Short mmCIF file of C-alpha atoms and ligand atoms in Angstrom, two decimals:
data_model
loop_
_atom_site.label_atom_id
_atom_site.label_comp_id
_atom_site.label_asym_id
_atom_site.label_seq_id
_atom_site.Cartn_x
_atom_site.Cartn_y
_atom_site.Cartn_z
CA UNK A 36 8.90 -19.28 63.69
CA UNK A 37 9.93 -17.74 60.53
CA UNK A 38 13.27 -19.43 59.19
CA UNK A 39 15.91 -17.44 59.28
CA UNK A 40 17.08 -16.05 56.01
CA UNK A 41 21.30 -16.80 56.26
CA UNK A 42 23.57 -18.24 54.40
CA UNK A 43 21.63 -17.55 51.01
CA UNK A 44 24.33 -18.16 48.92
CA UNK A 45 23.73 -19.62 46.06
CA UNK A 46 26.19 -20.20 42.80
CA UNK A 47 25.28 -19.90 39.51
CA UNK A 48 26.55 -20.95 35.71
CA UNK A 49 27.96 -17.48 33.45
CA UNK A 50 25.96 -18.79 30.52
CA UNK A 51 22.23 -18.36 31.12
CA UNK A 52 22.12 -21.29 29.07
CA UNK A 53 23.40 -23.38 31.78
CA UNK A 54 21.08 -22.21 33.95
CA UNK A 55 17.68 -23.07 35.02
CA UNK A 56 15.16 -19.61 34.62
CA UNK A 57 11.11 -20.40 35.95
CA UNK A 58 8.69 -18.05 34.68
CA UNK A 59 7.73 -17.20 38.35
CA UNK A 60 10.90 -16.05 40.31
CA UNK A 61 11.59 -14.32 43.70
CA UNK A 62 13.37 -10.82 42.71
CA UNK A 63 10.92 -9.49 40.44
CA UNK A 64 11.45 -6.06 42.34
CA UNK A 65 15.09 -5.96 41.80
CA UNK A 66 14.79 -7.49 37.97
CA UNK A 67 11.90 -5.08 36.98
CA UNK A 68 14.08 -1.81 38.39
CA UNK A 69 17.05 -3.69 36.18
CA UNK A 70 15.11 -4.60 33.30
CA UNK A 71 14.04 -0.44 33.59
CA UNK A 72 17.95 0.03 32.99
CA UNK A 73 17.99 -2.31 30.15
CA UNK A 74 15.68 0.04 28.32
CA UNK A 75 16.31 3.08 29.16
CA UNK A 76 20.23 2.02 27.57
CA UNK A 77 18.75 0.69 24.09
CA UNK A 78 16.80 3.68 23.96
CA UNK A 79 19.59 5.77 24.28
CA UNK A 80 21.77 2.45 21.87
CA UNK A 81 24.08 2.38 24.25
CA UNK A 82 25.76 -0.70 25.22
CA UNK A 83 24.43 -1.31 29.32
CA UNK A 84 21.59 -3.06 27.76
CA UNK A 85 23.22 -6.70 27.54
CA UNK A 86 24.85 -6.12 30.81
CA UNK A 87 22.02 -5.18 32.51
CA UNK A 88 19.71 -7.99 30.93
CA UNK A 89 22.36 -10.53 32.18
CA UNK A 90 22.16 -9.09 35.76
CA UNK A 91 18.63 -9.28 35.82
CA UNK A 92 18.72 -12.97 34.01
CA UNK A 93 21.19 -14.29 36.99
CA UNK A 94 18.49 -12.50 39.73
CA UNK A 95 15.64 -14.74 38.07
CA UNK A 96 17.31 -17.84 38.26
CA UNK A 97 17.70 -17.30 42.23
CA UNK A 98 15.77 -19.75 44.49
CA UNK A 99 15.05 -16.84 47.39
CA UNK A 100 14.59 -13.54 47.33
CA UNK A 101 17.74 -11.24 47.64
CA UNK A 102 17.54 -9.40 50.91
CA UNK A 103 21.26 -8.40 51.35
CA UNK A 104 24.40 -8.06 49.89
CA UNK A 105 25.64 -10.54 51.03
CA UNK A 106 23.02 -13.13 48.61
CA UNK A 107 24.96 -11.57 45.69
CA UNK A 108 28.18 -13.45 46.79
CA UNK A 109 29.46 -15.54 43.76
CA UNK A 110 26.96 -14.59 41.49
CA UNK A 111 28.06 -13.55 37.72
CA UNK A 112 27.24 -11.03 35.75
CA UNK A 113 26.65 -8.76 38.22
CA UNK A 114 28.95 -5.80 37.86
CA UNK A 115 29.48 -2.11 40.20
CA UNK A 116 26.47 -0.59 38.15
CA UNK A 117 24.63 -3.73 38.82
CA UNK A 118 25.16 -3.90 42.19
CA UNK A 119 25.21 0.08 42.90
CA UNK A 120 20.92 -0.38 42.26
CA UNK A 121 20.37 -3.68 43.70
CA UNK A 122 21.95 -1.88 47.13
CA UNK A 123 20.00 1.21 46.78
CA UNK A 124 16.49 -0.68 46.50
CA UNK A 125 17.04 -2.93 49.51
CA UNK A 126 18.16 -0.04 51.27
CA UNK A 127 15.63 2.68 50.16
CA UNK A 128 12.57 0.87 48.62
CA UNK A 129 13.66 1.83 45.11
CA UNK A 130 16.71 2.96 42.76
CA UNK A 131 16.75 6.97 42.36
CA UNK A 132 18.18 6.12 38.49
CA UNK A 133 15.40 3.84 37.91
CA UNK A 134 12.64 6.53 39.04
CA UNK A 135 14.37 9.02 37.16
CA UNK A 136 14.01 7.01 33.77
CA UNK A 137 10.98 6.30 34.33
CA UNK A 138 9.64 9.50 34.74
CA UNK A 139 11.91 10.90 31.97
CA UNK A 140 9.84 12.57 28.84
CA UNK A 141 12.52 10.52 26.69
CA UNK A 142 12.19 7.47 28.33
CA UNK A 143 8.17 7.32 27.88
CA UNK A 144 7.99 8.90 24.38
CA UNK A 145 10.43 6.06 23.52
CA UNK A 146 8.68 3.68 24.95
CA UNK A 147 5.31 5.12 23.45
CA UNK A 148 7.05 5.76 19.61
CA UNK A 149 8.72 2.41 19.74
CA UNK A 150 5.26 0.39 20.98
CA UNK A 151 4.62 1.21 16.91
CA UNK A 152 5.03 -1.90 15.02
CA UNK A 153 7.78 -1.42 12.69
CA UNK A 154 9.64 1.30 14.71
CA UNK A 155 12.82 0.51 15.94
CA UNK A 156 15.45 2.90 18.20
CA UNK A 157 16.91 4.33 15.54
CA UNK A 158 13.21 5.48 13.83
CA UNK A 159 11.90 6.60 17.74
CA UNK A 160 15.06 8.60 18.81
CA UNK A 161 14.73 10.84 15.42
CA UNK A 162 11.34 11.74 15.85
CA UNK A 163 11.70 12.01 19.63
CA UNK A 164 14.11 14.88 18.41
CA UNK A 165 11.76 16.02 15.68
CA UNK A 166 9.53 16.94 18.92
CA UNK A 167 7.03 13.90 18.76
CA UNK A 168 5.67 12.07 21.75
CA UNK A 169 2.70 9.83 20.93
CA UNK A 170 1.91 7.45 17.96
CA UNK A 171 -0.67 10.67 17.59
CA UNK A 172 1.67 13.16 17.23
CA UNK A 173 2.76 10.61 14.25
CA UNK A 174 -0.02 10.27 12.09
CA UNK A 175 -0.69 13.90 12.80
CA UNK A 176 2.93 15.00 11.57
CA UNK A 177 2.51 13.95 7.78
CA UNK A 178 5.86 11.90 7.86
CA UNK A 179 5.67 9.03 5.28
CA UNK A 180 5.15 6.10 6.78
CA UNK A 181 5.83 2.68 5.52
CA UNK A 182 3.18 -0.42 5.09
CA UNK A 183 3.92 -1.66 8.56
CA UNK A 184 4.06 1.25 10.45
CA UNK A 185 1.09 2.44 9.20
CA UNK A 186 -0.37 -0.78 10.36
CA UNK A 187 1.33 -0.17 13.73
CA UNK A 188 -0.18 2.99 14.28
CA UNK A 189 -3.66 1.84 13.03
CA UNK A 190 -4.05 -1.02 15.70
CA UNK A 191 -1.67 0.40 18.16
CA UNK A 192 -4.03 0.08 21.40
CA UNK A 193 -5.02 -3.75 20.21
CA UNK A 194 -1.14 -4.49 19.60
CA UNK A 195 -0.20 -2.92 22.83
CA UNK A 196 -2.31 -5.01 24.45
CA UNK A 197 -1.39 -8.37 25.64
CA UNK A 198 -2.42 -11.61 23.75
CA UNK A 199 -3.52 -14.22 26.34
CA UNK A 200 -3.30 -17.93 25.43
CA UNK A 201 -6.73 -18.57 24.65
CA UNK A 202 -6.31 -15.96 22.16
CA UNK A 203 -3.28 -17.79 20.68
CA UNK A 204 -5.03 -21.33 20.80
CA UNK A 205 -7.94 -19.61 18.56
CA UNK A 206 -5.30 -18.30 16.38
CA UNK A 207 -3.60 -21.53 16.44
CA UNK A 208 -6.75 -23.50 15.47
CA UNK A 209 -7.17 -20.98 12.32
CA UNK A 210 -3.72 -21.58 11.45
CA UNK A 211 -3.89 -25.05 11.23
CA UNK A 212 -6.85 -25.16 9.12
CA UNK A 213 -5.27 -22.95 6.45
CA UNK A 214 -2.62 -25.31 7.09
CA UNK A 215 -3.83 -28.60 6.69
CA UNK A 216 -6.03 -26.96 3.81
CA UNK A 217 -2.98 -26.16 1.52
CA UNK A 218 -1.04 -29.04 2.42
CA UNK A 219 -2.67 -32.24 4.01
CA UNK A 220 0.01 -33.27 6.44
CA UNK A 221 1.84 -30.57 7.26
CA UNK A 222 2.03 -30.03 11.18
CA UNK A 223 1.99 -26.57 13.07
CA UNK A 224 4.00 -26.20 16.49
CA UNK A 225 3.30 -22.96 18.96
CA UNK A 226 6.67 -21.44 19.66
CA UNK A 227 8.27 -18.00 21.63
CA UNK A 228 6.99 -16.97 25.04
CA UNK A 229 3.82 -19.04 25.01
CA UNK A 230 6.00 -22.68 24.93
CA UNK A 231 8.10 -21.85 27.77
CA UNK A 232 4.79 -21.41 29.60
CA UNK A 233 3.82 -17.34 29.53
CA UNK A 234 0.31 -16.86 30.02
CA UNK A 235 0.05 -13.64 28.26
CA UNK A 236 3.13 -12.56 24.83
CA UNK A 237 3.04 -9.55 22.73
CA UNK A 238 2.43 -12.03 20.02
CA UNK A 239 2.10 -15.37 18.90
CA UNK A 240 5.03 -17.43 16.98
CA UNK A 241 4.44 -20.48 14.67
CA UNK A 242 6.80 -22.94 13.25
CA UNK A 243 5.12 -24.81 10.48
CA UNK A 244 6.56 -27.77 8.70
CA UNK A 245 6.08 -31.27 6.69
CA UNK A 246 7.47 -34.63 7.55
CA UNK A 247 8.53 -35.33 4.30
CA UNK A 248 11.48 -33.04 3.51
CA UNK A 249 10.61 -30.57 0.68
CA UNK A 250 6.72 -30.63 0.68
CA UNK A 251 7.06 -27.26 2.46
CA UNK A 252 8.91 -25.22 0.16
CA UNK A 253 6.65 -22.52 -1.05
CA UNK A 254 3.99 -22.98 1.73
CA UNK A 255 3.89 -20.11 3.13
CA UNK A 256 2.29 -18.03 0.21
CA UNK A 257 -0.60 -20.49 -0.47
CA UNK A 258 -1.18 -20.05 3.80
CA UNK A 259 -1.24 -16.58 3.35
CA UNK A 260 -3.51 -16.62 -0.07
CA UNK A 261 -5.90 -19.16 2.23
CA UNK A 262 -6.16 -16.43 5.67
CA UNK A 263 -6.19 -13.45 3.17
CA UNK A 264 -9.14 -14.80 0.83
CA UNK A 265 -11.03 -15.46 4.14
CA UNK A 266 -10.28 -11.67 5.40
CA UNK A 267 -8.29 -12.80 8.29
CA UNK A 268 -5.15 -10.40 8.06
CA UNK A 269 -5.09 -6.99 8.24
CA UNK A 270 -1.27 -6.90 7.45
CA UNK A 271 0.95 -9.30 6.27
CA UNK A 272 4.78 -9.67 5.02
CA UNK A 273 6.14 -12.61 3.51
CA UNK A 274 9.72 -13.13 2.70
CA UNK A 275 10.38 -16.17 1.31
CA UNK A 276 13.62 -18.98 2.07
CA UNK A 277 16.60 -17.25 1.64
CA UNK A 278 19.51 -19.78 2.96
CA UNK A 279 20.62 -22.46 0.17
CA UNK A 280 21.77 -18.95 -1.97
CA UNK A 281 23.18 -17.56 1.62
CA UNK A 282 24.99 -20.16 1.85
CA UNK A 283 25.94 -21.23 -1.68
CA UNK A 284 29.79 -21.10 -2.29
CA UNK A 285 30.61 -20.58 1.43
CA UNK A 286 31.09 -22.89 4.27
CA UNK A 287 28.67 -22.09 6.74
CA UNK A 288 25.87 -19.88 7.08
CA UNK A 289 27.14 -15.78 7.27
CA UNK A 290 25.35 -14.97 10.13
CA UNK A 291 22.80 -16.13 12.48
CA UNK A 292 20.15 -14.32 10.91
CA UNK A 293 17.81 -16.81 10.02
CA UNK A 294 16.49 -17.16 6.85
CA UNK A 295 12.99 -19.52 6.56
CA UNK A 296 9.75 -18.83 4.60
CA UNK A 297 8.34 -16.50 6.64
CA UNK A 298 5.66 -14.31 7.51
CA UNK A 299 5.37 -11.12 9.71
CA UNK A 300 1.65 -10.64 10.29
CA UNK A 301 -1.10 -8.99 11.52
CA UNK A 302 -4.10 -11.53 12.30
CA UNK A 303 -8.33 -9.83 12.74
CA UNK A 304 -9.07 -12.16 15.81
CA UNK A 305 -12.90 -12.61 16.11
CA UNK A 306 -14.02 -12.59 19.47
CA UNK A 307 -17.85 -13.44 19.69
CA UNK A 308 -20.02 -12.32 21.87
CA UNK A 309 -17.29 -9.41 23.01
CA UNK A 310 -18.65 -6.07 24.00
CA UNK A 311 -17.40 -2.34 24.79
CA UNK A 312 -16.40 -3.90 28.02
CA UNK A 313 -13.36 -5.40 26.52
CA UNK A 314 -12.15 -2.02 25.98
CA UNK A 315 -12.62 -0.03 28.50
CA UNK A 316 -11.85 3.20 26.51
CA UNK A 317 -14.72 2.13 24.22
CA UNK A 318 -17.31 4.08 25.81
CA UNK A 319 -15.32 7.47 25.70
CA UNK A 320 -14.11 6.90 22.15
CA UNK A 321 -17.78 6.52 21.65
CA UNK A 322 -18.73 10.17 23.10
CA UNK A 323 -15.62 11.68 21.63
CA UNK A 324 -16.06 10.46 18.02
CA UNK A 325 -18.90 9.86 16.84
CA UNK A 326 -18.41 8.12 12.99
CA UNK A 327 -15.40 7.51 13.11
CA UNK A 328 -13.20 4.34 13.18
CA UNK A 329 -10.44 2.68 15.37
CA UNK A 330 -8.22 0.15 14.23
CA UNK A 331 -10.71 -0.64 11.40
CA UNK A 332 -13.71 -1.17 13.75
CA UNK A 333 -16.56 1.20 13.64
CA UNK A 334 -16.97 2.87 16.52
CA UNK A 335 -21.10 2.18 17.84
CA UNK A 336 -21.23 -1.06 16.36
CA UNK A 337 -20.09 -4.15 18.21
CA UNK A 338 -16.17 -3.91 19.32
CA UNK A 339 -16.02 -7.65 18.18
CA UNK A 340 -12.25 -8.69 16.82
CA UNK A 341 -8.99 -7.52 17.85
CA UNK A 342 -5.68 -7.32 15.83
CA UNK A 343 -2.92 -9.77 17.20
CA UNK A 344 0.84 -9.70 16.23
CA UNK A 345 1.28 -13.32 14.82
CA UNK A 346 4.90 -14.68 13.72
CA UNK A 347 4.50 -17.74 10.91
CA UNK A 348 7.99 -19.50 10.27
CA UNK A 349 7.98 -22.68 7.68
CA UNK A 350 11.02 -24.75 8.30
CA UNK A 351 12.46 -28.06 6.38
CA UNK A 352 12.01 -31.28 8.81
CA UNK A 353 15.84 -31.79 9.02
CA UNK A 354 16.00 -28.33 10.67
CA UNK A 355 12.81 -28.59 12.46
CA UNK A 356 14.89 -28.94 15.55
CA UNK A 357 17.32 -26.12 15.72
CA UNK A 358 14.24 -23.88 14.27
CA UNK A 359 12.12 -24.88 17.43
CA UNK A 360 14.58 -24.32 19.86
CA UNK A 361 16.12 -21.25 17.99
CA UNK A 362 11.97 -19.60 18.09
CA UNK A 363 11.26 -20.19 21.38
CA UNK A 364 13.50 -17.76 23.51
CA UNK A 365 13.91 -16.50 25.05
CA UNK A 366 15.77 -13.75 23.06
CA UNK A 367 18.82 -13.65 26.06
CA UNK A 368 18.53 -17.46 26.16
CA UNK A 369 19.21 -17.54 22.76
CA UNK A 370 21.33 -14.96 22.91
CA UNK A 371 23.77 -17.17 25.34
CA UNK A 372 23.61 -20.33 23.74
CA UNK A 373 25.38 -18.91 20.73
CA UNK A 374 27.82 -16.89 22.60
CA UNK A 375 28.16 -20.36 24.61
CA UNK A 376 28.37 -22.19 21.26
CA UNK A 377 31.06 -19.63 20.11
CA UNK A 378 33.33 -19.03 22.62
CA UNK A 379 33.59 -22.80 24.43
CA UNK A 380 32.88 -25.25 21.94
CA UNK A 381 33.90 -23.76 18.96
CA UNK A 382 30.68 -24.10 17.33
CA UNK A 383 27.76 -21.97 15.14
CA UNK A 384 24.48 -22.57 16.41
CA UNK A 385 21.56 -20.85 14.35
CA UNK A 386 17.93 -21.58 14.00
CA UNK A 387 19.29 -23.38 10.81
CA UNK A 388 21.57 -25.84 11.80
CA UNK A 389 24.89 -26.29 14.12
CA UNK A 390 28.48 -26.18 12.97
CA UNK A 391 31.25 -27.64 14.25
CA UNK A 392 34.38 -25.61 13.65
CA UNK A 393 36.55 -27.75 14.72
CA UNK A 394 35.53 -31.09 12.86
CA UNK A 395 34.29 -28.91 10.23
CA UNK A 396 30.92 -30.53 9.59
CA UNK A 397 27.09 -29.80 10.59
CA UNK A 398 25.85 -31.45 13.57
CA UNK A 399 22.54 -33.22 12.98
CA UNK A 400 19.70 -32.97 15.52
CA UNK A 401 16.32 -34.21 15.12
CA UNK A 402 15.19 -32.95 18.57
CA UNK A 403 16.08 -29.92 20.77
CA UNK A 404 17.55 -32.63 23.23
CA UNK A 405 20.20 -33.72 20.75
CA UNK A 406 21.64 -30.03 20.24
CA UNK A 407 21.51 -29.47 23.99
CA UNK A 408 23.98 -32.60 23.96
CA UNK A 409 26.08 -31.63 21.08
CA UNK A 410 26.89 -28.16 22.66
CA UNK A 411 27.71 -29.88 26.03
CA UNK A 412 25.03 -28.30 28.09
CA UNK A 413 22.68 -30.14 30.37
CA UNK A 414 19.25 -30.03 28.59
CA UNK A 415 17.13 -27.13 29.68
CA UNK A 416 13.25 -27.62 29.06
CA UNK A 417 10.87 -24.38 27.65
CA UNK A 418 9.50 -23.84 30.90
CA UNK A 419 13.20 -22.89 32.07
CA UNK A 420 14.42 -20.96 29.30
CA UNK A 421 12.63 -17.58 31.05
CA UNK A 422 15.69 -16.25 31.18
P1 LIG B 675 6.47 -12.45 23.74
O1 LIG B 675 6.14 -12.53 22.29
O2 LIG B 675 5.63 -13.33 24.59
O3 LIG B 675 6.51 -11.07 24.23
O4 LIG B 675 7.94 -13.03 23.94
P2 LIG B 675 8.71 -14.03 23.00
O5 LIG B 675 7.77 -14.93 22.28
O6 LIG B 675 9.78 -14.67 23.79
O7 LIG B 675 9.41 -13.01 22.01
P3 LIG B 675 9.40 -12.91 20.43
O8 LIG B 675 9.87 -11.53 20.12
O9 LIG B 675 8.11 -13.32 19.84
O10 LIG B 675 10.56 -13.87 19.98
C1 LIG B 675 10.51 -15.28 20.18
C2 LIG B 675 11.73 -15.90 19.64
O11 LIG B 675 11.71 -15.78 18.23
C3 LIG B 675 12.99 -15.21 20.11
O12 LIG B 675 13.66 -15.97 21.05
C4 LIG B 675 13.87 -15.13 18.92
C5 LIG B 675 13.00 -15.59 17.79
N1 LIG B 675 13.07 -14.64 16.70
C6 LIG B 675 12.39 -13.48 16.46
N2 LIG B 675 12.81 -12.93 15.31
C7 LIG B 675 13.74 -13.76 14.83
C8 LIG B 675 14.53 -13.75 13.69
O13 LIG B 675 14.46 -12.85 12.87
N3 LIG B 675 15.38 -14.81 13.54
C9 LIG B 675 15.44 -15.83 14.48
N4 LIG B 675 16.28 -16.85 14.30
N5 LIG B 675 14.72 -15.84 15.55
C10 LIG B 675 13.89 -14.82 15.72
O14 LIG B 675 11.54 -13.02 17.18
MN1 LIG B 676 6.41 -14.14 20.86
MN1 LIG B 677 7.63 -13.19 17.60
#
């Protein structure tokens, strides 16, 4: 017989830093319809989109599958809105608010116009005004468009698609040859969705550093000279370390924007042996247009590399630690270990380094363990930071 589902009440931590989040959960229906919410708010920059986020956060961390009400009791962050859809969908099958986004023409030009690289809300919601739906209706308006949104219109179908983790190991093997090229020694980690054990991310992030302190600085332009010489980047954007001057004369860091040698870029991904097949829309670009190109590749000759979002981030060994965990997410786990950091220890946690307000000194870590223990929280490993 089937057990019988009672007494599924669970409690959970505020902080989704104290809490445990698989990858795989049980309420992907109800988290999806919230996650829908989360969306359609920071399209329209309002301020549901961290509330809803947390809801959905608190749902994934849930050993069983919601089926009443009465699961919800003594769970956080779930507030009247919250709860208002979760009630609807086990009632009805779905959330009229959700559908209603979803089939919204705001909602999916937003979602189309900010799928650009290098278009954020603020960029989307103007043109959305301006009348424009599609990354097409874009290129086709004659607005001026900046290095890296021209990029992200060019390679918009590879970039919308998602990277899978053999695609990030080949990537990762490339790196580390430019790497090790440019400066024997140096060691490259895999960071962001793929370390907490995603099979698929929207792109692939790299922390890069040296053992011996200082034998990084500067690294990041001779990586980028390497890939570029060998034609491996079809975009690129370097900025280079920006913190001692941040923080020169003050205290502590201004902000937690972080402020390594770093590189947004655009990686040409060669995938031998790859045919039409791997896009399926090859064959009707092929009809439709006959000479001319897509994302750089000619259309009738071999569809045999694909543009991939790549993150490179070149960090000093002392702050190798709070780099690693501050780059691999995710974004609301990070999110919620500085508001944790803030508001009950006192502390400023940033992908740099941890201060301690109330001692009024850094905290060194040399391992993502050691800052778990500083801030007080039980140590939470990659795999469990899905929140
Ligand atoms: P995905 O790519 O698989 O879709 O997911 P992800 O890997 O979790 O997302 P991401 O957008 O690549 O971000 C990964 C982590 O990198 C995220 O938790 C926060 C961090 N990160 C950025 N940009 C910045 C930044 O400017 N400063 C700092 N400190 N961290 C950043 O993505
Ligand atoms: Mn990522
Ligand atoms: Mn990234």
């Amino acid at each position: 017989a089937e057990p019988r589902p009672i007494a599924m009440v669970t409690t959970l931590n505020g902080y989704a830093c104290q809490r445990r989040t698989p990858l795989q959960h049980h309420n992907a229906v109800l988290t999806d319809a919230l996650l829908v919410l989360a969306e359609k708010a920071e399209f329209s920059e309002n301020e549901g989109r961290s509330v809803a986020l947390r809801a959905a956060s608190v749902l994934k961390a849930l050993p069983h599958t919601v089926i009443n009400m009465e699961n919800l009791q003594g769970l956080p962050c779930l507030g009247e809105h919250s709860q208002r859809v979760i009630k609807e969908i086990l009632e009805d099958g779905k959330s009229r608010e959700v559908e209603a986004a979803l089939h919204s023409e705001q909602y999916q030009a937003m979602k189309a116009l900010t799928g650009i690289f290098g278009v954020g809300v603020k960029t989307a919601d103007r043109w959305f005004r301006e009348g424009l739906r599609h990354p097409s209706d874009v290129a086709s308006s004659g607005h001026r468009l900046n290095h890296t949104q021209q990029a992200g219109i060019q390679h918009y179908d590879d970039l919308n698609m998602p990277v899978t983790k053999a695609e990030a190991d080949a990537i990762g093997q490339i790196v580390k040859e430019a790497v090790q090229a440019v400066l024997p020694g140096a060691e490259i980690i895999l960071t962001g969705g793929f370390r907490r054990g995603k099979p698929t991310g929207h792109d692939v992030d790299f922390l890069i550093t040296h053992p011996e302190e200082g034998k990084e600085e500067g690294l990041m332009p001779k990586v980028v000279s390497w890939l570029e010489a060998r034609g491996l980047l079809l975009y690129q954007k370097t900025n280079r370390n920006s913190y001692l001057e941040a923080t020169e004369g003050s205290a502590r860091p201004p902000n937690n924007m972080d402020r390594f040698e770093r590189s947004f870029s655009i990686f040409r991904l060669d995938m031998p042996g790859a045919g039409p097949e791997r896009h399926p829309q090859a064959a009707l670009l092929e009809q439709a247009q006959d000479d001319s190109s897509v994302g750089g590749r000619r259309v009738g000759e071999s569809w045999d590399w694909k543009a991939v979002r790549v993150d490179l981030v070149v960090t000093p060994f002392s702050q190798f630690a709070f780099a690693l965990l501050g780059w691999t997410g995710s974004q609301l786990f990070e999110r919620e270990l500085r508001r944790w950091a803030g508001q009950e220890k006192h502390m400023s946690l940033s992908s740099h380094a941890l201060y301690d307000s109330k001692q009024k000194r850094y905290l060194r870590a040399s391992c993502e363990e050691e800052i778990f223990a500083h801030l007080g929280l039980e140590f939470i490993p990659p795999c469990e930071r899905n929140a």
